Each structure stands twice: as structure tokens, then as C-alpha cells.
Coordinates of C-alpha atoms in Angstrom, one line a residue:
X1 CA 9.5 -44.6 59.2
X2 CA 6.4 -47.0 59.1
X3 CA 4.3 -44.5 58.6
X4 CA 6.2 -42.7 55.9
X5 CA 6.7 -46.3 54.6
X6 CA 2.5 -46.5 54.4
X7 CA 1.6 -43.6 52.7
X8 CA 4.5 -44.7 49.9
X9 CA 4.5 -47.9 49.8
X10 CA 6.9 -48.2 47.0
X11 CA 9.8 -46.2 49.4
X12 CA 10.0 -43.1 47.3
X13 CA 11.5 -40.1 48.4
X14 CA 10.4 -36.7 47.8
X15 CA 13.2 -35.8 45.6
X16 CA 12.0 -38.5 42.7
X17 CA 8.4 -37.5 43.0
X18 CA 9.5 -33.8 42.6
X19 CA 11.6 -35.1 39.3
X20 CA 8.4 -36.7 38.2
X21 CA 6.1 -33.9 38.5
X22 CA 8.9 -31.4 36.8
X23 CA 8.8 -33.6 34.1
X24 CA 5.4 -34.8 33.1
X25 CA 4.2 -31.4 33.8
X26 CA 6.2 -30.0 30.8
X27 CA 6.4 -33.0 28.6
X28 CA 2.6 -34.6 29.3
X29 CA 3.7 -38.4 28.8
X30 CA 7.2 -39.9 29.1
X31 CA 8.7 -42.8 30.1
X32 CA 10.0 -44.4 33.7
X33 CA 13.9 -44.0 31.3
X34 CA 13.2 -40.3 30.1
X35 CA 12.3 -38.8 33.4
X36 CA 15.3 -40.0 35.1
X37 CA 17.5 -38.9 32.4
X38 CA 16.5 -35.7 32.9
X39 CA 16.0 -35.5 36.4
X40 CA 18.7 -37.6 37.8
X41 CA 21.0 -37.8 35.1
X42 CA 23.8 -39.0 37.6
X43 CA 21.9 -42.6 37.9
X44 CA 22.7 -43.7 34.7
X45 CA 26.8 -43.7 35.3
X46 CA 26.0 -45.4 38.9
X47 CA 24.8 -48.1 36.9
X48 CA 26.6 -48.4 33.8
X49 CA 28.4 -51.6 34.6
X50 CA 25.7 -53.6 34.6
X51 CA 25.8 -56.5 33.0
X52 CA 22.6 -55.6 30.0
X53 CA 21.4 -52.9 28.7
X54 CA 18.1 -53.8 30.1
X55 CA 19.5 -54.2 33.8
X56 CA 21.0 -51.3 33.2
X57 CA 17.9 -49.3 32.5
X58 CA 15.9 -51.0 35.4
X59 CA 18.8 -50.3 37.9
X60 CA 18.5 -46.8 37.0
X61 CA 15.5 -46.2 36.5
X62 CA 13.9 -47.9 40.0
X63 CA 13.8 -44.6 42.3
X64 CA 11.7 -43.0 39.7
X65 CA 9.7 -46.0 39.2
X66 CA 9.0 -46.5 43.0
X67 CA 7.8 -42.7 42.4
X68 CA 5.3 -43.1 39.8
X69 CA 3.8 -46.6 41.8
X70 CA 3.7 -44.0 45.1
X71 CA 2.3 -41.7 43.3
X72 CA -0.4 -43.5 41.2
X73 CA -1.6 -44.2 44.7
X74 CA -2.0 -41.0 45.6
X75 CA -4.2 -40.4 42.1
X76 CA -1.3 -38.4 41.1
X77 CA -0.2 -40.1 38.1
X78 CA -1.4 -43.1 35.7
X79 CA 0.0 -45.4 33.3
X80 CA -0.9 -44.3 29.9
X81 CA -0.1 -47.6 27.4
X82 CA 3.1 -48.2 25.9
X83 CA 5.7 -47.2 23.4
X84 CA 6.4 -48.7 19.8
X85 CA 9.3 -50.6 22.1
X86 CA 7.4 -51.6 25.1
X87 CA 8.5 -49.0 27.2
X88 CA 5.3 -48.3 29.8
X89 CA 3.9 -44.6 29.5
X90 CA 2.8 -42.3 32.4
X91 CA 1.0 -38.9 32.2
X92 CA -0.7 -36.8 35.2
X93 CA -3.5 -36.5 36.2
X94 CA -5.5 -33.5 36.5
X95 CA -4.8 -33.8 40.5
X96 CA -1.5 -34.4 39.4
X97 CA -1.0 -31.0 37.3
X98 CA -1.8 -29.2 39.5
X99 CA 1.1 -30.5 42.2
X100 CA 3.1 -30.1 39.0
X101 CA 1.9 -26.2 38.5
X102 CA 3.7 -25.7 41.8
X103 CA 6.8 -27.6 41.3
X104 CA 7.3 -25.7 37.8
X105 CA 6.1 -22.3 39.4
X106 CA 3.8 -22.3 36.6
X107 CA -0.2 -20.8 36.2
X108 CA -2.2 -24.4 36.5
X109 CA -3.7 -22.7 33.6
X110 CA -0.9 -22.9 31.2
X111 CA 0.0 -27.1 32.4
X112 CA -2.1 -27.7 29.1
X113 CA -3.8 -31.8 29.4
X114 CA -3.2 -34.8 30.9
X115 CA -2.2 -36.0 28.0
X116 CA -4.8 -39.6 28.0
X117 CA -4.6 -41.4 25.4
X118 CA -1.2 -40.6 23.9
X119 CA 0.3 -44.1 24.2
X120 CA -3.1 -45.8 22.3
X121 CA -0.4 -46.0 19.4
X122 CA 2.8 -46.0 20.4
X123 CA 3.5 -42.5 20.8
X124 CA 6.2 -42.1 18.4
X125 CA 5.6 -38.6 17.8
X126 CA 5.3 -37.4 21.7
X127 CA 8.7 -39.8 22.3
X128 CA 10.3 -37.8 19.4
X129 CA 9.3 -34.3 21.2
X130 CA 10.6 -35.8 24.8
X131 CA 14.1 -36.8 22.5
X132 CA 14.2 -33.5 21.1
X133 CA 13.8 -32.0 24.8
X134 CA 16.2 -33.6 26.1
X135 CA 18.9 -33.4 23.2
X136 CA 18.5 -29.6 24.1
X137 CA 18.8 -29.8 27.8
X138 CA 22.0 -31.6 27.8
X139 CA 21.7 -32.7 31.6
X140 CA 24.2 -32.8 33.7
X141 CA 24.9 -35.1 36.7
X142 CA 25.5 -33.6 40.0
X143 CA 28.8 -34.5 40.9
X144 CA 28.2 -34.2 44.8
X145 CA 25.9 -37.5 44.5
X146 CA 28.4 -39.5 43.5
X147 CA 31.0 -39.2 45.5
X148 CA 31.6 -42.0 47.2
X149 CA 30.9 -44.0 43.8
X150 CA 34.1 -45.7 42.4
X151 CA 36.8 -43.2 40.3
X152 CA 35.5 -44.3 36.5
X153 CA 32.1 -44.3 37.3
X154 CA 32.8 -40.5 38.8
X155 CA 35.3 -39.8 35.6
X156 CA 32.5 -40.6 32.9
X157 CA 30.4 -38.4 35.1
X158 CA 32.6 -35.5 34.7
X159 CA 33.5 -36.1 31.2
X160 CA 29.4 -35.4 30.8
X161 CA 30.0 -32.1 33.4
X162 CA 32.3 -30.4 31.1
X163 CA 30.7 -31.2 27.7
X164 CA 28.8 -28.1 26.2
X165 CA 26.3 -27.3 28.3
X166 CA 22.4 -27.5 27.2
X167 CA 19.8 -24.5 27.2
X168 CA 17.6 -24.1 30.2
X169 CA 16.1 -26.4 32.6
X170 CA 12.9 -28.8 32.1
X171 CA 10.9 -25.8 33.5
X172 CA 12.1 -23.3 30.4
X173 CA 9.7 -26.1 28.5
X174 CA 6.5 -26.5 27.1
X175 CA 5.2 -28.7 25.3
X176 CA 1.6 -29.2 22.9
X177 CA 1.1 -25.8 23.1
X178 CA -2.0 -24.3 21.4
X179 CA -1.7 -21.1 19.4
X180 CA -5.5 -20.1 18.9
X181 CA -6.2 -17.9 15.7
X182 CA -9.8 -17.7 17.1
X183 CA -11.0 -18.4 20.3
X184 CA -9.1 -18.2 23.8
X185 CA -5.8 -19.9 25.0
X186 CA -8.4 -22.0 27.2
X187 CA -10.6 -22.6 24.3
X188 CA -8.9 -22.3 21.3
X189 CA -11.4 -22.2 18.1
X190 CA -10.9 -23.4 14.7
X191 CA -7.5 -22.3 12.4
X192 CA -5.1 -22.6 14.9
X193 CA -1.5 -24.1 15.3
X194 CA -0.3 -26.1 18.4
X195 CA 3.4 -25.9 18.9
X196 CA 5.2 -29.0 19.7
X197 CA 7.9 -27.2 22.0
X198 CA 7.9 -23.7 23.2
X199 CA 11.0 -22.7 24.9
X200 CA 11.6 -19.9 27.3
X201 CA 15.0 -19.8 28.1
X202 CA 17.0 -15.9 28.2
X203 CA 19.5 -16.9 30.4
X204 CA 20.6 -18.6 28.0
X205 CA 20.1 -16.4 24.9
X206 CA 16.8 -18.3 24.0
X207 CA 13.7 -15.6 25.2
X208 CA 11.3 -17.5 23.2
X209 CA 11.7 -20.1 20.2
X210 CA 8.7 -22.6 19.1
X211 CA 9.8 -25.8 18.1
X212 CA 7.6 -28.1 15.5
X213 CA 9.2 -32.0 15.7
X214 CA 8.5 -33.9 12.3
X215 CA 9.1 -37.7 11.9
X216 CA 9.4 -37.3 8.4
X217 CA 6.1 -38.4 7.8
X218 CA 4.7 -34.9 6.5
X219 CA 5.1 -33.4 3.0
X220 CA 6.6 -29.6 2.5
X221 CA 3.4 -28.6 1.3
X222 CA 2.1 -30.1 4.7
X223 CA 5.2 -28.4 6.5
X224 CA 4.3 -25.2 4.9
X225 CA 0.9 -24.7 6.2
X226 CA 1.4 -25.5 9.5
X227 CA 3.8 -22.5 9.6
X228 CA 0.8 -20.4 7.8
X229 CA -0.7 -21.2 11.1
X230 CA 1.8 -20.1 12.8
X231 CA 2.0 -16.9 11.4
X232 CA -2.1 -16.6 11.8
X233 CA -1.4 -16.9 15.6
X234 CA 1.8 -14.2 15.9
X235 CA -0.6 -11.6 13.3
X236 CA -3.6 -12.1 16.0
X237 CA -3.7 -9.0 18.5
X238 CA -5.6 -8.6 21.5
X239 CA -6.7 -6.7 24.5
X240 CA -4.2 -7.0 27.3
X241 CA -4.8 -6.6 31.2
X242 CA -4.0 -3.2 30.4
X243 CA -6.5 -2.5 27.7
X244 CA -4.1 -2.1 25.5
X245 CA -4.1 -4.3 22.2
X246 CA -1.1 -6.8 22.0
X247 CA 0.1 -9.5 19.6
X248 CA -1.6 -12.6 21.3
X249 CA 1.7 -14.3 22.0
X250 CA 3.2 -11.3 24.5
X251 CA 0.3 -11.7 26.8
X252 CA 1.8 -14.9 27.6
X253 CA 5.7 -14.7 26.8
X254 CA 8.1 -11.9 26.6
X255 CA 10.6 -11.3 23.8
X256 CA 12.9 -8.4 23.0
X257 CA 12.6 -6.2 20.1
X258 CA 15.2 -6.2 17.5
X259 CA 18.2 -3.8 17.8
X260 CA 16.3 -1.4 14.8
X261 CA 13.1 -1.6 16.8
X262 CA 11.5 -4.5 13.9
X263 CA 8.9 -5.9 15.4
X264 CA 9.9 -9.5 14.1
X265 CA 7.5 -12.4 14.7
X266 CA 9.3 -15.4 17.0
X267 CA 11.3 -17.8 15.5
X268 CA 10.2 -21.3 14.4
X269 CA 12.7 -24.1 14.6
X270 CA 12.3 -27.4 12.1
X271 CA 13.7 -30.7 13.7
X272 CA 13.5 -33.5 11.6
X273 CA 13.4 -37.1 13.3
X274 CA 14.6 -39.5 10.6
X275 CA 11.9 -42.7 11.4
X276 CA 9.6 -41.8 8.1
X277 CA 9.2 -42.5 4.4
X278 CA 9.9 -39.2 3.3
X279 CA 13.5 -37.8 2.9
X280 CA 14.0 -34.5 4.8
X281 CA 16.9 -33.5 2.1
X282 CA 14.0 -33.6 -0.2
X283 CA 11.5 -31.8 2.2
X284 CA 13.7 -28.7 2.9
X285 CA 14.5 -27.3 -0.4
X286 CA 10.8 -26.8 -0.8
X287 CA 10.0 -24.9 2.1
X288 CA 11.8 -21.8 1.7
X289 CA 9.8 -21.4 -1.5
X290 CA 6.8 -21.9 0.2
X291 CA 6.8 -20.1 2.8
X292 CA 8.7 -17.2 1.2
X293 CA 6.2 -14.6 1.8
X294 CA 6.5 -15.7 5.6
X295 CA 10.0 -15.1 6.0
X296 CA 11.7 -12.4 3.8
X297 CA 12.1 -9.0 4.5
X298 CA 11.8 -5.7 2.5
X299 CA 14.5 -4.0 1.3
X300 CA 15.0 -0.7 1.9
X301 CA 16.3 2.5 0.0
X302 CA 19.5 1.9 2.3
X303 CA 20.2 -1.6 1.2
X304 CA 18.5 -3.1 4.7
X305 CA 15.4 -4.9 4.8
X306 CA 12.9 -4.9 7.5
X307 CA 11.1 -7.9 8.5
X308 CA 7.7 -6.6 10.2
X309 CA 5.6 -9.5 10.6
X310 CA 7.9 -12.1 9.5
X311 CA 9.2 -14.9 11.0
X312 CA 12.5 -16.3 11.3
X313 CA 12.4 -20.0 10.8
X314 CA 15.4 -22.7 10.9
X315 CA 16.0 -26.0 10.5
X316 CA 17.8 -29.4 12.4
X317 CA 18.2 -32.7 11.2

């Protein structure tokens, strides 16, 4: 025990730094309060009678805490400034990616960057991304570790079980994801898009969806061309491992054909985070007219259309 206690000295368990790894390895920077929601959901009904909300959050959020202090030690992980609230940030480090590569079962390749620098101004755009993640996910809490917790604490917990459930797990995500129209995925060139949110997630009827996060600080027009970028990335073919020339995007993901064998570009979801000046109400009328070209298909003698290299896009608010 001593010297388990020595090499983490804050008395984490492997189980929290696993969580931590899981989750800054797909979201890049988060807070002590996001990674345990999503990796221990089940702490934050142990502590919900708590007198604050603030004790609340610091009761529940302390194993993964203890974590990140362990493993900042270990030049695994770093602070990375705060949030617009005063919430403390923490991203990997490169040493730290790659642990995360392995707990994600993921090419070290395709962890993306540390992520420095994010919380220089508050990071309200990568805090909206982590939202949006976990508004997806839905965790659940595992029953099994609270059962010897008191019979509301285990009934709100269950109440949360049996909700609709969320799509994939926090390793179906990735996140500032660049879509190079030039250039490698290593080293992307000029012209490109980079997606806020890919998901991968079939088991649950999701094989591939790239997610863009607005604040509602961007104009349609702005809106629009980012999804010309989009489409600049799924028109770009390459060579694959088999010599054969590809669409760019299925060397790296998969996605199935539609029934009629339409070679459809992915889809593109819009989530709009209400924090900004601009009115999304007002935003989304507009974009379907400029971005027509991107997304409607051609009709056909039969009365079908086909949508070759168009995308499907949708929208959230």
C-alpha cells in the first residue's frame, strides 16, 4: 500500500485514471465535472444531498480529481487554464495520448492534439462540444456500485437507467477532427474543414455522422461555407492501401451504401448552442438556400431522385 500510495500520491485508483484517459483522449480538454459525468455517472446521485451545489460538485468530482493530480505527476496530463466559470481545464499530454490511444483502442495517429492552449479564453466553444457529447451519450450509472447506497439515492439512479438510452460510448467519439482538401490527415494543407464531432457509432444506427457545434456567434453565410468545406473533403479521392482510389473519408471510416446503391456523401448535423448574438431561428431559413446545390437530389424519369455526391445535413437547437 505504501508504495502504491508513492507512485499516486493523490490515492487514485486505476479505474479513474482509465476514465480520464477515455475521456480527454476523445474530447482534448474537459473539465474535473465533465469527465466524471461521463465516466462515473453514478457519483453524482451518491452525492446529491449535499448541502451546495458546489459541495456537491467537489464530492463528486474528487476520485477523478485525485486522478488528474496522480497523473500530472506522471507527465500524463496538465492543467490547461480555466473556463468562462472558473472551472480548471485539463488536456493530455503527448505522453498522455498515447496511454489514451490504448485505452480507446485507437491508432495514436488519429488521438489528434493535446489540445494547449484551449482554455487561454475560456473555452466556450470546446465546453459547448464536451455538452453536446455528452447530451448524446446519455450516461448511465451502474447500478452494481451503489448498492449499498441509501433507497432514493439508488431510485434516482434508476430513474436515469431506464430513461432513453444515449448513442455509443465516449470511444464512438471524436472530436477536432481535420478533413484535409489538400494535404494528408497528418498534415492537412490549406481549404480544409475540421469537424467538431465525428461519431462512429452502428450499433446503434449511427455508422458515421460529423457534427459542427455553433454558439450562435456565426452568420448563415459563415454556416454555409464551412459546409462547402465539407463537401471539398467527401469529393476528394485517393489511393487506398489497396491501390485503389477511394473517397478520402473511407480510408478512415466505414459507412454503408444506400439501399439503391447512391453513393451519398455523410451526413452533417447542425447544433446550435444558444450563448450568442445571433438568433438561430434566423440562421436556419437561410441555409437550405445556400447550400442547396449541396444537398438536393436529381430527379429522375421515375419520379426518384438520386443524391450522388450530396450530403444530407440536419439541424438541432
Amino acid at each position: 500500500m505504501a508504495g502504491k500510495r508513492k507512485t499516486n500520491p493523490a490515492g487514485s485508483t486505476n479505474s479513474y485514471r482509465g476514465d480520464v484517459l477515455r475521456v480527454l483522449g476523445a474530447l482534448k480538454v474537459a473539465t474535473a465535472d465533465q469527465i466524471q459525468r461521463i465516466g462515473a455517472p453514478h457519483l453524482t446521485f451518491r452525492h446529491a444531498d449535499k448541502e451546495t451545489p458546489s459541495k456537491r460538485k467537489q464530492a463528486r468530482t474528487a476520485s477523478h480529481t485525485a486522478a488528474l493530480s496522480d497523473m500530472r505527476g506522471h507527465g500524463l496530463s496538465e492543467n490547461g487554464g480555466s473556463t468562462e466559470t472558473g472551472d480548471a481545464l485539463r488536456n493530455l499530454t503527448p505522453k498522455g495520448l498515447l496511454a489514451a490511444s490504448y485505452e480507446l483502442n485507437r491508432p495514436v495517429t488519429e488521438m489528434g492534439s493535446t489540445a494547449r492552449g484551449a482554455g487561454s479564453s475560456g473555452a466556450s466553444h470546446p465546453m459547448a462540444v464536451n455538452e453536446t457529447v455528452i447530451a448524446m451519450l446519455r450516461p448511465k450509472p451502474n447500478m452494481a456500485r451503489l448498492a449499498v447506497d441509501s433507497p432514493h439515492v439508488q431510485a434516482a439512479a434508476q430513474a436515469a437507467v431506464d430513461s432513453p438510452d444515449g448513442i455509443g460510448t465516449i470511444a464512438s467519439y471524436w472530436t477536432e477532427v481535420s478533413l484535409p482538401a489538400t494535404g494528408t490527415w497528418n498534415a492537412p494543407g490549406k481549404g480544409g474543414a475540421q469537424a467538431d464531432i465525428v461519431l462512429t457509432a452502428p450499433q446503434d444506427g449511427v455508422p458515421l455522422l460529423f457534427i459542427e457545434v455553433d454558439n450562435c456567434h456565426e452568420t448563415a453565410e459563415e454556416l454555409a461555407d464551412k459546409l462547402e468545406k465539407y463537401a471539398r473533403f467527401f469529393r476528394r479521392k485517393v489511393k487506398d492501401t489497396d491501390g485503389k482510389e477511394r473517397p478520402m473519408w473511407r480510408t478512415r471510416w466505414t459507412a454503408p451504401d444506400n439501399r439503391s446503391g447512391d453513393r451519398t456523401h455523410p451526413p452533417v448535423l447542425l447544433v446550435f448552442n444558444r450563448i450568442g448574438e445571433r438568433n438561430p431561428l434566423h440562421t436556419i431559413p437561410r441555409l437550405p438556400e445556400l447550400t442547396r446545390h449541396l444537398w438536393q437530389g436529381e430527379r429522375q424519369r421515375g419520379g426518384h431522385h438520386l443524391y450522388d455526391g450530396r450530403s444530407p445535413s440536419s439541424r438541432s437547437r
